[in-house]
Each structure stands twice: as structure tokens, then as C-alpha cells.
Short mmCIF file of C-alpha atoms in Angstrom, two decimals:
data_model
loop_
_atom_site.label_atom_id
_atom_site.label_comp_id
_atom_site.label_asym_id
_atom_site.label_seq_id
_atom_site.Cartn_x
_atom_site.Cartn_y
_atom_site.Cartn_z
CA UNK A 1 99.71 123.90 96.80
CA UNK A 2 101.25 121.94 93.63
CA UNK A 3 98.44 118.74 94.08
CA UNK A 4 101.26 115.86 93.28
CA UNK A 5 103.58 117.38 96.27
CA UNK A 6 100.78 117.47 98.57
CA UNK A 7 99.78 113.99 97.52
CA UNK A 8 102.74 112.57 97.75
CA UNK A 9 103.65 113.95 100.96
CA UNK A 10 100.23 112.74 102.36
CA UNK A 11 100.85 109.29 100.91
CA UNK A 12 104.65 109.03 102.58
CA UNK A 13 102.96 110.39 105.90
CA UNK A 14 100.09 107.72 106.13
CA UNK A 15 102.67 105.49 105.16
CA UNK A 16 105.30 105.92 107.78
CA UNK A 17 102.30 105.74 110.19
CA UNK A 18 101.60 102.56 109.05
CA UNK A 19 98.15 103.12 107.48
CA UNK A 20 98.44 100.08 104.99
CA UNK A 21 99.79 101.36 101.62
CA UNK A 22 96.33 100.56 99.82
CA UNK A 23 94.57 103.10 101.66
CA UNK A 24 97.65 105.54 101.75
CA UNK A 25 97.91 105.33 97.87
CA UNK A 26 93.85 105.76 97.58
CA UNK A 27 93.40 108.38 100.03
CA UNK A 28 96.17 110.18 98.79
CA UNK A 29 95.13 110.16 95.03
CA UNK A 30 91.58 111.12 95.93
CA UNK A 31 93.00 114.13 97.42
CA UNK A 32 95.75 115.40 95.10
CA UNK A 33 93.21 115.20 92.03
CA UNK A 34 90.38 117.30 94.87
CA UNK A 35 92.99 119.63 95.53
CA UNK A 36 93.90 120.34 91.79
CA UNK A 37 90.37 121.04 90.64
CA UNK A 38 89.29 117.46 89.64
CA UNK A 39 85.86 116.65 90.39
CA UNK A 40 85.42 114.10 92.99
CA UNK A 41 83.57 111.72 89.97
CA UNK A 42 86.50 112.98 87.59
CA UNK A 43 89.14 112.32 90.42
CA UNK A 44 87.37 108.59 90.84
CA UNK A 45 86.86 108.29 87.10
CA UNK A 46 90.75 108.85 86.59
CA UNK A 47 91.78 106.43 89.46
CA UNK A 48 89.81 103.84 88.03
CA UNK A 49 90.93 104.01 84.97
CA UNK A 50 94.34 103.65 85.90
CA UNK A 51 93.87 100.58 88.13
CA UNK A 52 93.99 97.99 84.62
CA UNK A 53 97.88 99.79 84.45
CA UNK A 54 98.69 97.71 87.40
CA UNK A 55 96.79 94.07 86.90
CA UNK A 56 99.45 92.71 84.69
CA UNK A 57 102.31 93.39 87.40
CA UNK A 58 99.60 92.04 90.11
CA UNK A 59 98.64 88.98 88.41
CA UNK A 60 102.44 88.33 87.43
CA UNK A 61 103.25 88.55 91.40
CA UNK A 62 100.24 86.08 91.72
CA UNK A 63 101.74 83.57 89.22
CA UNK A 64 105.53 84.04 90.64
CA UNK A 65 104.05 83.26 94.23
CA UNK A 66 102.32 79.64 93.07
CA UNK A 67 105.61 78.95 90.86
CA UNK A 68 107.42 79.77 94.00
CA UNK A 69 106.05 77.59 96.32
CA UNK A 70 105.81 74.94 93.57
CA UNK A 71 109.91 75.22 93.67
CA UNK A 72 109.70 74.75 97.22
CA UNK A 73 107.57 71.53 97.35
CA UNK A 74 110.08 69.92 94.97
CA UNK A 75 112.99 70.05 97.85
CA UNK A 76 115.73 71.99 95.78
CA UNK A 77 115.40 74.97 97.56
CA UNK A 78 115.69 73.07 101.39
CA UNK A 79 118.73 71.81 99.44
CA UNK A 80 120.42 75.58 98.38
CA UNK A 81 119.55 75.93 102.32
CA UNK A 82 120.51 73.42 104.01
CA UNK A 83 123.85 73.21 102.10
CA UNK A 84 124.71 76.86 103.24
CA UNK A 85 123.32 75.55 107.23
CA UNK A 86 125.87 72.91 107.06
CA UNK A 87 128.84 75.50 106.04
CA UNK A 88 128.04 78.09 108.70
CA UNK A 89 128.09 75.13 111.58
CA UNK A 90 131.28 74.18 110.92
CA UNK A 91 132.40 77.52 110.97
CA UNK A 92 130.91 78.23 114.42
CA UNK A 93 133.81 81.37 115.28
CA UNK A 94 132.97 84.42 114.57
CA UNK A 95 135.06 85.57 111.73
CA UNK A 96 133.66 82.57 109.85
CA UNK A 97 130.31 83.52 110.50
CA UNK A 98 130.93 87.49 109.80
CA UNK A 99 132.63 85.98 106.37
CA UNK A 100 129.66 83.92 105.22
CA UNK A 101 127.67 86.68 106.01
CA UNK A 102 129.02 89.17 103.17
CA UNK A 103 129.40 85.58 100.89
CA UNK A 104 125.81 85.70 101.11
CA UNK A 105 125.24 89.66 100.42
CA UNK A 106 128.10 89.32 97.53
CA UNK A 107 126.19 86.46 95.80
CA UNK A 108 122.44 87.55 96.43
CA UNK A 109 123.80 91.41 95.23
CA UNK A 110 125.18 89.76 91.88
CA UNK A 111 121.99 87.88 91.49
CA UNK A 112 119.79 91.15 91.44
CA UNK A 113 122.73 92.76 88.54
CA UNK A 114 122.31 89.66 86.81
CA UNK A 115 118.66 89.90 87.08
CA UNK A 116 118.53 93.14 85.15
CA UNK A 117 120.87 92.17 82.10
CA UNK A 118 122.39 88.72 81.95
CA UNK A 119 119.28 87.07 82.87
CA UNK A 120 116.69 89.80 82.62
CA UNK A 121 113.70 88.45 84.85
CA UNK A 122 113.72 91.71 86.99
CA UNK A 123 112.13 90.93 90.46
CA UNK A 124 111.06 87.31 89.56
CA UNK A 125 113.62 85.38 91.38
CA UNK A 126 113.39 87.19 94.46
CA UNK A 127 109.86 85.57 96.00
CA UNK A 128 111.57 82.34 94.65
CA UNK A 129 114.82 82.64 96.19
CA UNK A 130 114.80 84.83 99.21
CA UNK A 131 112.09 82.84 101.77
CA UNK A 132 114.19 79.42 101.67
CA UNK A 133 117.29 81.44 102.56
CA UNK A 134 114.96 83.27 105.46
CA UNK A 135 116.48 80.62 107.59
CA UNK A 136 119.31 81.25 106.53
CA UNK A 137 119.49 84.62 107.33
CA UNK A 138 118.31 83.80 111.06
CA UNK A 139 121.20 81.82 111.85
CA UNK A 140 123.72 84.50 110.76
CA UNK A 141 121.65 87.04 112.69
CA UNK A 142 121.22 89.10 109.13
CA UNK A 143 120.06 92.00 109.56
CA UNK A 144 116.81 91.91 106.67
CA UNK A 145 116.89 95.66 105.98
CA UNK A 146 120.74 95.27 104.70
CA UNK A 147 119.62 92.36 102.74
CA UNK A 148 116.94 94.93 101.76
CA UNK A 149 119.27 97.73 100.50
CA UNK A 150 121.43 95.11 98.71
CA UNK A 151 118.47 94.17 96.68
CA UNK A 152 117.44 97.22 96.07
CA UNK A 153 121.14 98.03 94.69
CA UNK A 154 121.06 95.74 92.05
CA UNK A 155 117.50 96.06 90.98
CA UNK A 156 118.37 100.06 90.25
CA UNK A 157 122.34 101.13 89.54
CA UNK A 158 122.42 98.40 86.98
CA UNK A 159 120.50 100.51 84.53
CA UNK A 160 121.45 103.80 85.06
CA UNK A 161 125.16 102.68 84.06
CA UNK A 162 124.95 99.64 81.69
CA UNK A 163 123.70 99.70 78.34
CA UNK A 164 122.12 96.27 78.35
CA UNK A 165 118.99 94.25 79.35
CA UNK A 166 116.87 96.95 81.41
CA UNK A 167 119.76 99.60 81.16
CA UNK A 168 119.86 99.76 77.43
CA UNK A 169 116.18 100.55 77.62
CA UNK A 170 116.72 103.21 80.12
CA UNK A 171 119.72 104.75 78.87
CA UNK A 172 119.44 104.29 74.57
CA UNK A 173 115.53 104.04 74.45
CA UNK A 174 114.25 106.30 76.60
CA UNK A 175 116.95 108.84 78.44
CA UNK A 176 118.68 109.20 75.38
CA UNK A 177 116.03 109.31 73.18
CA UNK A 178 114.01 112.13 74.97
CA UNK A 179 117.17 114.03 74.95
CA UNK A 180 117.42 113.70 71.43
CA UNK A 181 113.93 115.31 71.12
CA UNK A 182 114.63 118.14 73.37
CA UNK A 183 117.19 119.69 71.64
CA UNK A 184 120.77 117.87 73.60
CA UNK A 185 123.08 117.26 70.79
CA UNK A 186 125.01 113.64 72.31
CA UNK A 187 125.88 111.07 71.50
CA UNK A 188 124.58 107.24 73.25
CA UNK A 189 128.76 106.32 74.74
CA UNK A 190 128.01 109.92 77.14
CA UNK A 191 124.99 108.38 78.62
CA UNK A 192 126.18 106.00 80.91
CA UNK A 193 129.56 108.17 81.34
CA UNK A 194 127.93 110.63 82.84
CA UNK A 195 126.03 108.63 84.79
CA UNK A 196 128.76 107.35 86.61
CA UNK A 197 129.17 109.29 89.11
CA UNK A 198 125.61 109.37 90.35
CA UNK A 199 125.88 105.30 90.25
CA UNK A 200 128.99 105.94 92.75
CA UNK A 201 126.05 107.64 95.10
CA UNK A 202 124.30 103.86 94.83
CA UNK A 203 127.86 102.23 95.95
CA UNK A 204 128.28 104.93 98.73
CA UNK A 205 124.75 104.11 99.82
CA UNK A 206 125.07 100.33 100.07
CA UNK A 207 128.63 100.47 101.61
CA UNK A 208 127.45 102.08 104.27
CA UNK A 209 124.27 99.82 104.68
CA UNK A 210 126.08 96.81 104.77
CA UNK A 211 128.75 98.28 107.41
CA UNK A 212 127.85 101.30 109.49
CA UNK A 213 123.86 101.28 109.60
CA UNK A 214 122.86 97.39 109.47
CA UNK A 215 126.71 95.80 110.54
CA UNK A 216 125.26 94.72 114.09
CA UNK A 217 123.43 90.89 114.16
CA UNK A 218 119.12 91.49 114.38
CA UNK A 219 117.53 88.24 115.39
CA UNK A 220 114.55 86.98 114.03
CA UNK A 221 111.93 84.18 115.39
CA UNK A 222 112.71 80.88 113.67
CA UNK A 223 109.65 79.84 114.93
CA UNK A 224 107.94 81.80 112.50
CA UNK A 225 110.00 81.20 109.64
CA UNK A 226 109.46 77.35 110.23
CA UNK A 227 105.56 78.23 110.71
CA UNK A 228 105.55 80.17 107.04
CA UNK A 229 107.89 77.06 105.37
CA UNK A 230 105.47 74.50 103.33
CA UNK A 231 105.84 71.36 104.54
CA UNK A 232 109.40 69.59 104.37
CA UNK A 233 109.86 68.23 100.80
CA UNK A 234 111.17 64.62 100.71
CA UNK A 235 114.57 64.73 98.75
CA UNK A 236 114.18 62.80 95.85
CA UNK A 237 116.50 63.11 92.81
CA UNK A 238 113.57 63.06 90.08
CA UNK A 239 111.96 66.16 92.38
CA UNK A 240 115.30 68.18 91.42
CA UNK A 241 115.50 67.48 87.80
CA UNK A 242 111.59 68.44 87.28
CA UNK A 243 112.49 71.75 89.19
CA UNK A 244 115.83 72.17 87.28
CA UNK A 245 113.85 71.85 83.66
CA UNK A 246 111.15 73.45 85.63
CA UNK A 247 113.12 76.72 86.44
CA UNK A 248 114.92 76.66 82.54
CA UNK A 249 110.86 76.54 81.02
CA UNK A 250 110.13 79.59 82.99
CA UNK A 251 113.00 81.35 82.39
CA UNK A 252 113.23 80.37 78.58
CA UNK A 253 109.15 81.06 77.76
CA UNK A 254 109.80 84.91 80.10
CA UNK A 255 112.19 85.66 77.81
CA UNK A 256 110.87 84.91 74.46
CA UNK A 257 107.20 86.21 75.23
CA UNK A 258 108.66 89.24 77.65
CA UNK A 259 106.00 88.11 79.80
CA UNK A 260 106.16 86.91 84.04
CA UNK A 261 102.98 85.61 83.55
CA UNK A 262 103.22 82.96 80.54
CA UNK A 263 106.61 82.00 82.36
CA UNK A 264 105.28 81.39 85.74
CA UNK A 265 102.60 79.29 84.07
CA UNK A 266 104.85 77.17 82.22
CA UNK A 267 107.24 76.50 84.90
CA UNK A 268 104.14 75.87 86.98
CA UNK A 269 103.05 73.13 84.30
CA UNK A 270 106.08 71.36 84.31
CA UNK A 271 105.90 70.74 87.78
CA UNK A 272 102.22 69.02 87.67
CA UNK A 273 103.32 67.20 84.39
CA UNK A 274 106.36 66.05 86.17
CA UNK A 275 104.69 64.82 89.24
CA UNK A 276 106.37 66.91 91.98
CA UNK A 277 102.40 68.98 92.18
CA UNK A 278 99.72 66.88 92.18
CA UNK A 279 96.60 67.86 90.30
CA UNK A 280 94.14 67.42 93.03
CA UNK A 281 96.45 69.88 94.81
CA UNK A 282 96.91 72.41 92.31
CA UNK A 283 94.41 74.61 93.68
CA UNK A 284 95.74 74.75 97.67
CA UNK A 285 99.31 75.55 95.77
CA UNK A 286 98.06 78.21 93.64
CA UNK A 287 95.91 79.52 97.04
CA UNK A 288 99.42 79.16 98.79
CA UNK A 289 101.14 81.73 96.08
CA UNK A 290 98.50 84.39 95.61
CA UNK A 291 98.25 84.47 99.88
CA UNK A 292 101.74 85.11 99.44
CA UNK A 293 101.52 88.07 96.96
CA UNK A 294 98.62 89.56 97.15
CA UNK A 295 98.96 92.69 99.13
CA UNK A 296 102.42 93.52 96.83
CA UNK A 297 99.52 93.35 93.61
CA UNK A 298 96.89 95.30 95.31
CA UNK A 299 99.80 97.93 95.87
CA UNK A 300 101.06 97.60 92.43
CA UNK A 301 96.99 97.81 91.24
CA UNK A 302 96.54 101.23 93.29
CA UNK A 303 99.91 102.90 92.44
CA UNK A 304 98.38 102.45 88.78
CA UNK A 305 95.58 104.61 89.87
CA UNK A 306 97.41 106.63 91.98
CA UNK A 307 99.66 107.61 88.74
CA UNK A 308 96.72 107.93 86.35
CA UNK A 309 94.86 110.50 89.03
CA UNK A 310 98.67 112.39 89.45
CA UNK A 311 98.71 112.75 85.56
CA UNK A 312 95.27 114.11 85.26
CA UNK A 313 95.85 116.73 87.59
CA UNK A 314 98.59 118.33 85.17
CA UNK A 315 99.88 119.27 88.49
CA UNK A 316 104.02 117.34 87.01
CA UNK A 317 104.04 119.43 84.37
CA UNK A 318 103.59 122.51 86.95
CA UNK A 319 105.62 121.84 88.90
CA UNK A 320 108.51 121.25 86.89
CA UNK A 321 107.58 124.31 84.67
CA UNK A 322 107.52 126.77 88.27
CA UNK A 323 111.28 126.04 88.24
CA UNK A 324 112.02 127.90 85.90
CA UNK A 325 110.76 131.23 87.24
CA UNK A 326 111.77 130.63 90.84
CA UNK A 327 115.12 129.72 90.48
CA UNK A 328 116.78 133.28 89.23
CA UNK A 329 119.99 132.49 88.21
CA UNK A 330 121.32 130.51 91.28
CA UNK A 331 123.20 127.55 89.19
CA UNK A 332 124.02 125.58 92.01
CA UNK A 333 120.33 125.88 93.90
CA UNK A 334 118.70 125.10 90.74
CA UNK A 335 120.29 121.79 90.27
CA UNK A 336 119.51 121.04 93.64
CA UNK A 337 115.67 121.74 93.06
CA UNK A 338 115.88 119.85 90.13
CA UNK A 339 116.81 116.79 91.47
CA UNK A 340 114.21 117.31 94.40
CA UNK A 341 111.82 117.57 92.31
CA UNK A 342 112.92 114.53 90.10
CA UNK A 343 112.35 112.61 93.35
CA UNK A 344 108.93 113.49 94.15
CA UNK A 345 107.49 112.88 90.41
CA UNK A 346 109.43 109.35 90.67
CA UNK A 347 107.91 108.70 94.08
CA UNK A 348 104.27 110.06 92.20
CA UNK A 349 104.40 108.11 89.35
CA UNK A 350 105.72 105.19 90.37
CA UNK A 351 108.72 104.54 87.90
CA UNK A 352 111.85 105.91 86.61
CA UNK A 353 111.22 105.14 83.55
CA UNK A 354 108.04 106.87 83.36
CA UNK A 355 109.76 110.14 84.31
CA UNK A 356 111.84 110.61 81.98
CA UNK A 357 109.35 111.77 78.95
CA UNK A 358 107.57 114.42 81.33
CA UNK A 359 110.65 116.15 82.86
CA UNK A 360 113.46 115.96 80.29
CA UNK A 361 110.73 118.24 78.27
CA UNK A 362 111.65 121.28 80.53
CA UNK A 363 114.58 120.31 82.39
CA UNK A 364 116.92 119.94 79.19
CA UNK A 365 115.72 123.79 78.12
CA UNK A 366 116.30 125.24 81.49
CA UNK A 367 119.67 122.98 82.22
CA UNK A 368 120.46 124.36 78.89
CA UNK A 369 119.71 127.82 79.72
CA UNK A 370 121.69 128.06 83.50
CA UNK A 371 125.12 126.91 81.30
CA UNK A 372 124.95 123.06 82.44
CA UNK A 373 127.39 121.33 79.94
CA UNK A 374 125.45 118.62 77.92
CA UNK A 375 127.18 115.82 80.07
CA UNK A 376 125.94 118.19 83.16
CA UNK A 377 122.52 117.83 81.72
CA UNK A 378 122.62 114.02 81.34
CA UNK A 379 123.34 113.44 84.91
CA UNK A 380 120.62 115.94 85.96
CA UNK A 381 117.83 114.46 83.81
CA UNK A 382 118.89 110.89 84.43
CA UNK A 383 119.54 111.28 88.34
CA UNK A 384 115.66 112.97 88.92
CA UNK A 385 114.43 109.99 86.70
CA UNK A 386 116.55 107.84 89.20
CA UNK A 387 115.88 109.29 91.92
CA UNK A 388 112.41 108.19 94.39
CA UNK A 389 112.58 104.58 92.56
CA UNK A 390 114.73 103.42 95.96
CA UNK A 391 112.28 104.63 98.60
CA UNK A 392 109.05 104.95 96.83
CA UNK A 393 106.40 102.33 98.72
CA UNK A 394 104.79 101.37 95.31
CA UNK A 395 108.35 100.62 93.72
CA UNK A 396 109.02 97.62 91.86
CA UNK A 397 112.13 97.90 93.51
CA UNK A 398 110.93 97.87 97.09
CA UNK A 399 108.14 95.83 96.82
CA UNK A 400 110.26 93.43 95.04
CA UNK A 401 112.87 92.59 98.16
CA UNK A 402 109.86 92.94 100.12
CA UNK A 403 107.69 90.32 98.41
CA UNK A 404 110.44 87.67 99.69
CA UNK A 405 111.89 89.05 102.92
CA UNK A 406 108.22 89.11 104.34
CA UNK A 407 107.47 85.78 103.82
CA UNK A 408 107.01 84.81 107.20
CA UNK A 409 105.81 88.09 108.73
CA UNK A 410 108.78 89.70 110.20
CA UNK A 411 109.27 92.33 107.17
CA UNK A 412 107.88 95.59 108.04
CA UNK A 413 107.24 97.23 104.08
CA UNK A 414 107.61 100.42 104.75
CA UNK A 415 109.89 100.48 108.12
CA UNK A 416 112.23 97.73 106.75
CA UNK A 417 112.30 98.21 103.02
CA UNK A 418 111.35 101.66 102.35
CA UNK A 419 112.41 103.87 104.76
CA UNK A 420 116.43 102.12 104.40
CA UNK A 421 116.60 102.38 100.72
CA UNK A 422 115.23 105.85 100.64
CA UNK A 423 118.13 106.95 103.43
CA UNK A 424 120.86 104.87 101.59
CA UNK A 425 120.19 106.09 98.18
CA UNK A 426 117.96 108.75 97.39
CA UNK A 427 120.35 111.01 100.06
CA UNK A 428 122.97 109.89 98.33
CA UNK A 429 122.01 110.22 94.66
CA UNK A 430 121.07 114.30 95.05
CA UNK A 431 124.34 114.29 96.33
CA UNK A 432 126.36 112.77 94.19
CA UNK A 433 123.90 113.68 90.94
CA UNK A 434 124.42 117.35 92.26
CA UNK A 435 128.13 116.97 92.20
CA UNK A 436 127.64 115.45 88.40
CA UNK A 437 125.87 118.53 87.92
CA UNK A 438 128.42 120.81 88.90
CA UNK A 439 131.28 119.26 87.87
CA UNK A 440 131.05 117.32 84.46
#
């Protein structure tokens, strides 16, 4: 009767039966902090209070939509598209086609790695770059929930094996450091070694996406893609160098203030300065974006408050305490449960990186205690932490390749995002985290 396993289980159940997310996330926190003892005014009181936790990522989503369909008016992204159009009709055979096809996946796969630590923007580019190439992905009869998984691969292995960008927060800053405080004598070059092998459990997952699950063409109404494009752009050369400069402003202001927001805005103001927006239609542009976005931040806004009522409850803590006196001294089961349980407070709280602080606290004693080595106990703490970020419905990581592939309506969130990346990885990852476990 743990309150975040029944609430989480309630909120993957309303989910899958496609009660919108909103009300799955609300419903479900109302009940987990009823069913731990919370007051329904203390259970409302929490929730609320959470919900500001959220408006920064909503409001950034808001700001990437408008600077997204700003980039669109300016004609560079027709370009991108119709550049790739013209290569796949004169390579109408098959094999050609079938080749293109994994060009694409390659490219858009090392965009998302890049996107954690060359160029650290996280999910920005994705509602910029994904709806131009929707058409794209129509004529090659792309399947969206591979595109999906592929995504979702870069957005996550990236940082639990390199030390850089988002991984060098995730492995030196937090992973490491919580180890540090629990009592794990290592050092920061066994971090991402031991994490290896879980990473391989990413690979595995997306190998098989791209060709056993999601190999066979899925076709998709062009009509509707056509119907969610803003109107054709007329090509004209000044158009690409404001959106060029425009794109560098973003990018250059994101990174020096760390925030979406301030870079969205200034990429935004280059294009009205530069005459590709005009002002009197600023305001249909910026109703354009948000339209776009909007139910990804109301999602974002009530995973906040489903996190802040989960927390309250004291019911993580719990459960990750019970462990220890359920286990007995089955080594190989209680890896197993520890990684299950890693993937339910992930899928609770929202984020990996959250995790980390609240289970390393018991799991590096009791790893400790069942005679896991201390590379053993990397993998296990890093792997739960891991673990429910592919798969989770209020994931930065799903809602991310969502916020582009549903541009025109023919992305199901939870049916063609979710449910994939949870198969394709979290399976995976116990698997392969259990075998880190067990072997290292």
C-alpha cells in the first residue's frame, strides 16, 4: 500500500487508457498523498505548491514553440526539407530509399548526443527541427515511434556515460557526489566505467527499435502535415541569413544565461528586427507557438505537483528503506528489486537526476552490505536513477520527441512515445544494469 507505487501505477493506467496526462498526473497525486495519510487540503496544499517547479520548463516550451515557427516563416527549414525531398526522388528504388532512411535516423540520433554535450540545448531543437522534416518522414514511410526511440536515445545514454555537458552533471555532480556522502570510497574515472554496460542496454534497445519492432514503412496523412505547415515561406536569401544569425543569438544567449527562455526570446527578436516577422504579426506567431506547446507545459506544470505531493507523502523513502528487510540475503533478487524500484521513483518524480539524492542514501548501505563491489554499486545506483526517465509520460525525454513528432496530430503521446521507449529501454536497462550488478 506504499502511496508512490499505487500512484504511479494509477497514473500509467489512466494513461495507457488515454485519460489525457493532466488529469492522470492530478488524479493520481490527489490519491497517492489520500492514501498516505495527507489530508485532502494538505494533499492540495502540496500539489500546488509544486506546480511553480514546472512553469519555467512550461513557459520555455512556450517560447521554443513561437521561435520555432518564427524559423519556419523565414523558409530555411522548407529548404533542409525540400533538399532531402529532392535526394529521395532520385533515388526512387528501394535500397535507396531504405538507405536514406537510416541517413536520416544516423544524423537526427547524433543531433540529440550533440544536444546534451557539444551543444547543450537539451530538447530545444527538437520542436524546431523535427515538424519541417514531418514531411519528410511521410515520404520514406518512417515509422514516428522509431524516430521516437532514437530521440529518446540520445536525450538519455549520453549522460549516463560521458562526463560532459549534462553527463558531467549527472555523473561528477550529482551520482558521484552522493556516493561520496554515503560512504563509497571511488574515484570520478569508475563512474562512467561502470556505467557502461548499462549504456550497452540503451544500444540493445534502439537496435532493435530501428530493425525488428519499427523496420516495416507506417504511412502517415500528408494531408495533415500540409494542413499543420505555416504558410509556404517565399525563399529569399536575406530570410536565411536573419534565421542563420537568428539561430547563433539563441543558441549563444542559452548558453551564457543557462536559460531556454532568454534564448528563445532573443532569437525571436532577431527575427522581427530583421524583418522576416512582422510586428503587427508578432502576436498570431507567438499564438501559433504556445498552440503548439501548450499541453507538453501543462504536463510539465502538473508533474511538478505530482512530484511535490509524492515527496510529501515520505512514501520514497519507504519504500526504498522496506528493501532492506524483505530482501534476506538473496544477492541476485535484491539487485533486481533495486532497480525496480529505481524505476518507479524515476517514473514518480519525474527525473533522473532528482533520484539520485533520495535513493543512493539507502541503496549504497544495503549494496554495501549484500557484498556488491563498489563498481557493482555504481551501476546499481546509477541504473535506478536511469531507469523510468525513457517511459515516464511527464519525461523531458518523452515529451521532448513528442513536442515535434505531434505537430500535425498524428503522434499519439503516450501510445507512440511512451509506451516504445519504456519497452526499448527500461526492459533493457534492468537487464543489462542487473548484469552490471552481478558481474563488475
Amino acid at each position: 500500500m506504499n502511496p508512490v507505487v499505487i500512484a504511479v501505477c494509477v497514473m500509467l493506467a489512466l494513461a495507457l487508457l488515454r485519460v489525457n496526462v493532466v488529469v492522470a498526473l492530478t488524479f493520481s497525486a490527489v490519491l497517492g498523498g489520500m492514501v498516505s495519510g495527507l489530508t485532502l487540503p494538505e494533499t492540495i496544499s502540496a500539489f500546488e505548491g509544486g506546480l511553480g517547479g514546472g512553469a519555467t520548463i512550461a513557459l520555455s516550451y512556450a517560447m521554443l514553440g513561437t521561435f520555432a515557427v518564427a524559423i519556419s516563416r523565414s523558409g530555411i527549414t522548407d529548404l533542409l526539407a525540400q533538399s532531402v525531398v529532392k535526394k529521395l526522388n532520385g533515388n526512387e528504388n528501394q535500397n535507396a530509399s531504405a538507405a536514406l532512411k537510416y541517413m536520416v535516423l544516423v544524423a537526427l540520433g547524433l543531433l540529440a548526443i550533440s544536444s546534451q554535450n557539444v551543444i547543450p540545448v537539451h530538447i530545444a531543437f527538437i520542436p524546431i527541427v523535427i515538424p519541417p522534416l514531418l514531411h519528410v518522414f511521410a515520404k520514406l514511410n518512417l515509422d514516428r515511434r522509431l524516430v521516437a526511440c532514437v530521440l529518446t536515445f540520445g536525450l538519455i545514454t549520453p549522460y549516463m556515460v560521458l562526463p560532459v555537458g549534462f553527463g558531467g552533471i549527472f555523473l561528477n555532480n550529482i551520482l558521484l557526489k552522493n556516493l561520496h556522502d554515503n560512504g563509497l570510497d571511488v574515484v570520478g574515472s569508475q563512474v562512467p566505467q561502470a556505467m557502461l554496460l548499462p549504456a550497452a542496454g540503451m544500444l540493445f534497445g534502439v537496435l532493435v527499435a530501428a530493425f525488428i519492432s519499427y523496420r516495416k514503412p507506417r504511412q502517415y496523412s500528408e494531408e495533415k502535415i500540409l494542413a499543420a505547415e505555416p504558410e509556404k515561406a517565399e525563399f529569399k536569401p536575406q530570410n536565411i541569413l536573419v534565421a542563420v544569425i537568428a539561430i547563433a543569438a539563441a543558441l549563444g544567449v542559452q548558453l551564457t544565461t543557462g536559460s531556454m527562455i532568454v534564448g528563445a526570446l532573443a532569437g525571436f527578436m532577431v527575427f522581427t528586427f530583421g524583418g522576416v516577422i512582422k510586428w503587427k504579426d508578432t502576436q498570431d506567431v507567438f499564438t501559433r507557438g504556445v498552440h503548439m506547446m501548450a499541453m507538453i507545459g501543462f504536463i510539465m506544470i502538473s508533474a511538478a505537483g505530482f512530484a511535490a505531493v509524492m515527496k510529501a507523502t515520505g512514501g520514497v523513502e519507504t519504500l526504498v528503506a522496506s528493501l532492506a528487510s524483505t530482501i534476506g540475503d538473496n544477492k541476485p533478487l535484491a539487485a533486481l528489486l533495486m532497480l525496480v524500484v529505481g524505476l518507479l521513483v524515476t517514473m514518480g518524480i519525474g527525473s533522473s537526476f532528482s533520484t539520485i539524492p533520495i535513493i543512493a542514501t539507502i541503496y549504497v548501505p544495503l549494496a554495501l552490505a549484500f557484498g556488491f563491489s563498489p563498481m557493482a554499486t555504481i551501476a546499481l545506483v546509477g541504473t535506478a536513477a536511469a531507469l523510468g526517465d525513457a517511459g515516464s509520460p511527464a519525461s523531458d525525454s518523452t515529451l521532448g520527441p513528442t513536442s515535434g513528432l505531434n505537430a500535425d496530430g498524428q503522434h499519439e503521446h503516450i501510445w507512440d512515445t511512451v509506451v516504445p521507449t519504456f519497452i526499448h529501454y527500461n526492459l533493457p536497462l534492468i537487464a543489462f544494469g542487473w548484469i552490471a550488478a552481478m558481474t563488475l
